[in-house]
Amino acid sequence: MMLESTEQMHEATQRTRLRRAVGRLPVHVWGYAALLALALLFPLVAQRSGYLQTLGILMLLTAYQGCAWNILGGFTGQFSFGHAAFFGIGAYTSTVLFIKLGLTPWLGMIGGGLLAAAVGAFFGYLTFRYQVRGHYFALAMFAFAEMIRFTVQNLPALNKSVGFLVPLVPGATHLFQFENRLTYYYVILAMVVLIVAVSSLVRYGRWGYFWAALRDDEAAAEMAGVDTLRYKVVAMALSAFFMATAGTFYAQYVYVITPGDTLGITKSLEGLFRAVIGGLGHPIGPILGALVLTPLGEFARSLLPNSEGVDLILFGVLLILFVRFMPSGVYGLVQSAYRKLRRDTTHVA
Amino acid sequence: MDARAELVLQAIVAGLMLGGVYGLIALGLNLIYGVMDVINFAHGASMMIAMYMTFWLWKLFSIDPYVAIFVVVPAMFVFGYFVQRVLLESLIGTAPSNQFLTTLGLATVLQYSAQMLWTANFRAVQTAYTSLTLRLGPVSMPAARLTALGFSIVLAAILFVLLKRTPLGRAIQAAAQDLRGAAVCGINIRHIYAVTFGFGLAAVGAAGAIVLPFFWVAPTVGDTFNVPAFLVVVLGGLGSMPGAIVGGLIIGLVTSVGSALLPGSVNMVAQFATFIGILLFKPSGLLGRRFL
């Protein structure tokens, strides 16, 4: 390329530098920024539509569940088919503490999280102790969650199958109750930002490297001196903590909790679907998963309005297809598209 | 004999009858696991499909559930064969999680398709023997449950003979023991895997058909059997065929005697404690992980 003056040359290098700087930023930084902008613009669009607001809240809630599941399933490769147990523990703990002791669900949420973390650590310790293989853990968690559900359904102290109604105190912000639906949206958005921040920090910090090591080759990680049992238990506790806080949000949002709803297998699958289809092991993978699945599910339901569960059929099919053809998920698709774009721009420069 | 002893005796008999069915379900699960190292999370959902097949054969064509077995079992075998060939085969050699995630996806598709096609309503068959009871001394036995136990024993025996004595069975055993060695000996592994998956679903399909005369069917019925089946394989030893039988009988007895003696909530906690206890003290199961 011929350049006429030094000034033009200077300008050209400046442009190239800028392009390179843009290109050098890891894809997830752009992803974070774009997603956050999208999330903050959404209320403007949804201002007058209760339906869109509900959709946004549920999308963020399932994204949050996916992020919580991802901490264990994605970062350490231990697939839990029973995270509903922790979701339910969160929903029940905050609600029971509120009804029986009048404790605000804001604190109940922390309490439920800590209880779930303790239960998760105990059960994780039980199952991880013998380095049981991945599918054994999935099976054990499945049975564990179902047994907690059966137990709650038979416990008179927890109202058996009926569950609880969260007592309404309209507009009591200090009791985690909001009159405006958009407030719920901002609360769950803040929770999602928090979980993405926390999981990014741990994923790219010391724990994250231990987790990646034990996920990719457990024996080699052991040899290198990683206490794999300890770090798996830590991941389980952290994952359970966040899943339980999702349960509290759910209880405060719908005001009704039943064992079938909060502890059922469907709740275990909600997070798993988002994380696996969105992209396992990346802090924002589950958010991409929720962004794709929630509108698709709504679309499927609008096509066949009288058949409940048609969205789940679609998710099941997508799970099978993604595992087979796109194991790195939506995140992988975005990443390879971005890489291609970057290659093209560097060629031009 | 006092009333309490009679109750326990009654519960033991009921437990054995239930345990036989659990054993048959777990046999299918452990067969698939023992040979292919895959836990079939679509096991309960497959049983649900078999139960619906039996139900519709009865409802539409008035075919007795015990006759329907001869239709349902081959159909489930074919279904299992193609699940392996179409969905799972290409995942062999990739991350181990891919296969069980796929069976989980399949379970979701089956369950909600059933709900879409046949609604969430509970259905049951009515036959001449539905409420027939046989009395043996102090113990009364519902005829349908007794027949289920009989069928379980016969079918388990057939499966064992098939695995032990036939060339096909020996090929399956070889594949379970040493995949590469079996392939070197000229065994068509892809075919054997698909046949094994077919047998696994045929076993659970048979279980579905024989429980229908005394049970109900709904899209969620798979979950009802998944948990006891998983308990049975964890207790008996994951991938162990004799372990499935032993575990099935024990879990059947624990459930039945437990619910006779303990109030509902405590009984559930007792099962829960059994499960935690196995994981704590004997995580490899009673009979270890030996296939046959």
Short mmCIF file of N, CA and C in Angstrom, two decimals, chain B residues 45-118:
data_model
loop_
_atom_site.label_atom_id
_atom_site.label_comp_id
_atom_site.label_asym_id
_atom_site.label_seq_id
_atom_site.Cartn_x
_atom_site.Cartn_y
_atom_site.Cartn_z
N ALA B 45 -38.62 -43.60 31.49
CA ALA B 45 -39.47 -43.09 30.41
C ALA B 45 -39.77 -44.20 29.41
N SER B 46 -38.81 -45.09 29.18
CA SER B 46 -39.06 -46.22 28.28
C SER B 46 -40.11 -47.14 28.86
N MET B 47 -40.04 -47.34 30.17
CA MET B 47 -41.04 -48.18 30.84
C MET B 47 -42.43 -47.55 30.67
N MET B 48 -42.47 -46.22 30.81
CA MET B 48 -43.73 -45.50 30.64
C MET B 48 -44.30 -45.74 29.23
N ILE B 49 -43.43 -45.68 28.21
CA ILE B 49 -43.88 -45.92 26.84
C ILE B 49 -44.44 -47.34 26.71
N ALA B 50 -43.74 -48.32 27.30
CA ALA B 50 -44.22 -49.70 27.25
C ALA B 50 -45.57 -49.84 27.94
N MET B 51 -45.74 -49.10 29.04
CA MET B 51 -47.01 -49.18 29.77
C MET B 51 -48.14 -48.59 28.92
N TYR B 52 -47.86 -47.48 28.23
CA TYR B 52 -48.88 -46.91 27.35
C TYR B 52 -49.22 -47.86 26.20
N MET B 53 -48.17 -48.49 25.64
CA MET B 53 -48.42 -49.45 24.57
C MET B 53 -49.38 -50.52 25.06
N THR B 54 -49.08 -51.08 26.25
CA THR B 54 -49.93 -52.12 26.81
C THR B 54 -51.34 -51.60 27.02
N PHE B 55 -51.39 -50.36 27.56
CA PHE B 55 -52.70 -49.78 27.84
C PHE B 55 -53.52 -49.64 26.57
N TRP B 56 -52.92 -49.08 25.50
CA TRP B 56 -53.69 -48.85 24.28
C TRP B 56 -54.05 -50.16 23.59
N LEU B 57 -53.18 -51.16 23.69
CA LEU B 57 -53.53 -52.47 23.13
C LEU B 57 -54.77 -53.03 23.82
N TRP B 58 -54.85 -52.79 25.13
CA TRP B 58 -56.01 -53.26 25.88
C TRP B 58 -57.24 -52.43 25.54
N LYS B 59 -57.05 -51.09 25.53
CA LYS B 59 -58.17 -50.17 25.34
C LYS B 59 -58.77 -50.29 23.93
N LEU B 60 -57.89 -50.33 22.93
CA LEU B 60 -58.37 -50.27 21.55
C LEU B 60 -58.68 -51.64 20.97
N PHE B 61 -57.89 -52.63 21.35
CA PHE B 61 -58.08 -53.95 20.74
C PHE B 61 -58.46 -55.02 21.76
N SER B 62 -58.71 -54.61 23.00
CA SER B 62 -59.06 -55.53 24.08
C SER B 62 -58.04 -56.66 24.23
N ILE B 63 -56.78 -56.35 24.01
CA ILE B 63 -55.76 -57.37 24.19
C ILE B 63 -55.33 -57.38 25.65
N ASP B 64 -55.35 -58.55 26.25
CA ASP B 64 -54.98 -58.69 27.65
C ASP B 64 -53.51 -58.28 27.84
N PRO B 65 -53.20 -57.55 28.95
CA PRO B 65 -51.81 -57.13 29.18
C PRO B 65 -50.79 -58.28 29.10
N TYR B 66 -51.19 -59.46 29.57
CA TYR B 66 -50.23 -60.56 29.55
C TYR B 66 -49.99 -61.08 28.13
N VAL B 67 -50.96 -60.87 27.26
CA VAL B 67 -50.76 -61.21 25.85
C VAL B 67 -49.96 -60.10 25.18
N ALA B 68 -50.24 -58.87 25.61
CA ALA B 68 -49.58 -57.71 25.01
C ALA B 68 -48.06 -57.77 25.18
N ILE B 69 -47.60 -58.49 26.21
CA ILE B 69 -46.15 -58.63 26.43
C ILE B 69 -45.46 -59.07 25.14
N PHE B 70 -46.13 -59.98 24.42
CA PHE B 70 -45.49 -60.53 23.23
C PHE B 70 -45.42 -59.53 22.08
N VAL B 71 -46.14 -58.43 22.21
CA VAL B 71 -46.02 -57.35 21.24
C VAL B 71 -45.07 -56.28 21.77
N VAL B 72 -45.24 -55.95 23.06
CA VAL B 72 -44.52 -54.83 23.65
C VAL B 72 -43.02 -55.12 23.73
N VAL B 73 -42.68 -56.35 24.15
CA VAL B 73 -41.26 -56.66 24.33
C VAL B 73 -40.48 -56.58 23.01
N PRO B 74 -40.97 -57.21 21.93
CA PRO B 74 -40.23 -57.03 20.66
C PRO B 74 -40.19 -55.57 20.21
N ALA B 75 -41.29 -54.85 20.41
CA ALA B 75 -41.32 -53.44 19.99
C ALA B 75 -40.27 -52.64 20.76
N MET B 76 -40.15 -52.90 22.06
CA MET B 76 -39.18 -52.17 22.87
C MET B 76 -37.76 -52.56 22.47
N PHE B 77 -37.59 -53.84 22.10
CA PHE B 77 -36.26 -54.27 21.64
C PHE B 77 -35.85 -53.47 20.41
N VAL B 78 -36.77 -53.37 19.46
CA VAL B 78 -36.46 -52.64 18.23
C VAL B 78 -36.18 -51.17 18.54
N PHE B 79 -37.00 -50.60 19.42
CA PHE B 79 -36.81 -49.21 19.82
C PHE B 79 -35.41 -49.03 20.42
N GLY B 80 -35.05 -49.92 21.34
CA GLY B 80 -33.73 -49.83 21.98
C GLY B 80 -32.60 -49.98 20.97
N TYR B 81 -32.78 -50.91 20.04
CA TYR B 81 -31.76 -51.14 19.02
C TYR B 81 -31.49 -49.85 18.26
N PHE B 82 -32.58 -49.15 17.88
CA PHE B 82 -32.39 -47.95 17.09
C PHE B 82 -31.93 -46.75 17.92
N VAL B 83 -32.31 -46.72 19.19
CA VAL B 83 -31.80 -45.64 20.06
C VAL B 83 -30.27 -45.71 20.07
N GLN B 84 -29.76 -46.94 20.24
CA GLN B 84 -28.31 -47.09 20.27
C GLN B 84 -27.68 -46.72 18.93
N ARG B 85 -28.27 -47.23 17.86
CA ARG B 85 -27.65 -47.02 16.54
C ARG B 85 -27.73 -45.57 16.09
N VAL B 86 -28.87 -44.93 16.35
CA VAL B 86 -29.07 -43.59 15.81
C VAL B 86 -28.52 -42.52 16.76
N LEU B 87 -28.80 -42.68 18.07
CA LEU B 87 -28.48 -41.59 18.98
C LEU B 87 -27.13 -41.75 19.67
N LEU B 88 -26.81 -42.98 20.09
CA LEU B 88 -25.68 -43.14 21.00
C LEU B 88 -24.40 -43.59 20.31
N GLU B 89 -24.53 -44.33 19.22
CA GLU B 89 -23.36 -44.95 18.62
C GLU B 89 -22.27 -43.95 18.27
N SER B 90 -22.68 -42.83 17.66
CA SER B 90 -21.67 -41.87 17.21
C SER B 90 -21.00 -41.14 18.37
N LEU B 91 -21.53 -41.31 19.59
CA LEU B 91 -20.94 -40.60 20.73
C LEU B 91 -19.88 -41.44 21.44
N ILE B 92 -19.75 -42.71 21.03
CA ILE B 92 -18.75 -43.57 21.66
C ILE B 92 -17.38 -42.97 21.40
N GLY B 93 -16.59 -42.87 22.46
CA GLY B 93 -15.25 -42.32 22.30
C GLY B 93 -15.19 -40.82 22.54
N THR B 94 -16.33 -40.13 22.59
CA THR B 94 -16.32 -38.72 22.98
C THR B 94 -16.46 -38.65 24.49
N ALA B 95 -16.60 -37.44 25.04
CA ALA B 95 -16.70 -37.30 26.50
C ALA B 95 -17.80 -38.21 27.02
N PRO B 96 -17.53 -38.93 28.14
CA PRO B 96 -18.51 -39.90 28.66
C PRO B 96 -19.85 -39.25 28.98
N SER B 97 -19.81 -37.96 29.34
CA SER B 97 -21.07 -37.30 29.71
C SER B 97 -22.02 -37.20 28.52
N ASN B 98 -21.49 -37.19 27.29
CA ASN B 98 -22.35 -37.02 26.13
C ASN B 98 -23.43 -38.08 26.04
N GLN B 99 -23.06 -39.33 26.38
CA GLN B 99 -24.05 -40.39 26.24
C GLN B 99 -25.16 -40.27 27.26
N PHE B 100 -24.80 -40.00 28.52
CA PHE B 100 -25.92 -39.93 29.47
C PHE B 100 -26.71 -38.65 29.34
N LEU B 101 -26.09 -37.58 28.84
CA LEU B 101 -26.89 -36.38 28.55
C LEU B 101 -27.90 -36.67 27.45
N THR B 102 -27.48 -37.48 26.46
CA THR B 102 -28.40 -37.82 25.38
C THR B 102 -29.56 -38.66 25.89
N THR B 103 -29.28 -39.61 26.80
CA THR B 103 -30.41 -40.39 27.32
C THR B 103 -31.33 -39.51 28.16
N LEU B 104 -30.75 -38.50 28.82
CA LEU B 104 -31.59 -37.56 29.58
C LEU B 104 -32.48 -36.77 28.63
N GLY B 105 -31.89 -36.31 27.51
CA GLY B 105 -32.69 -35.60 26.51
C GLY B 105 -33.80 -36.48 25.98
N LEU B 106 -33.48 -37.74 25.73
CA LEU B 106 -34.48 -38.69 25.23
C LEU B 106 -35.61 -38.86 26.25
N ALA B 107 -35.24 -38.98 27.53
CA ALA B 107 -36.26 -39.14 28.57
C ALA B 107 -37.21 -37.95 28.56
N THR B 108 -36.66 -36.74 28.43
CA THR B 108 -37.50 -35.54 28.41
C THR B 108 -38.45 -35.58 27.21
N VAL B 109 -37.90 -35.92 26.05
CA VAL B 109 -38.72 -35.96 24.84
C VAL B 109 -39.84 -36.99 24.99
N LEU B 110 -39.50 -38.18 25.49
CA LEU B 110 -40.52 -39.23 25.64
C LEU B 110 -41.61 -38.81 26.61
N GLN B 111 -41.18 -38.29 27.77
CA GLN B 111 -42.16 -37.96 28.80
C GLN B 111 -43.13 -36.88 28.34
N TYR B 112 -42.58 -35.80 27.76
CA TYR B 112 -43.48 -34.71 27.39
C TYR B 112 -44.23 -34.99 26.10
N SER B 113 -43.69 -35.87 25.25
CA SER B 113 -44.47 -36.28 24.08
C SER B 113 -45.67 -37.08 24.54
N ALA B 114 -45.47 -37.96 25.53
CA ALA B 114 -46.58 -38.74 26.06
C ALA B 114 -47.64 -37.81 26.64
N GLN B 115 -47.17 -36.76 27.33
CA GLN B 115 -48.11 -35.83 27.93
C GLN B 115 -48.89 -35.08 26.86
N MET B 116 -48.21 -34.74 25.77
CA MET B 116 -48.86 -34.01 24.70
C MET B 116 -49.88 -34.90 23.98
N LEU B 117 -49.48 -36.15 23.75
CA LEU B 117 -50.36 -37.05 23.00
C LEU B 117 -51.51 -37.58 23.83
N TRP B 118 -51.23 -37.91 25.10
CA TRP B 118 -52.22 -38.65 25.88
C TRP B 118 -52.63 -37.93 27.15
#
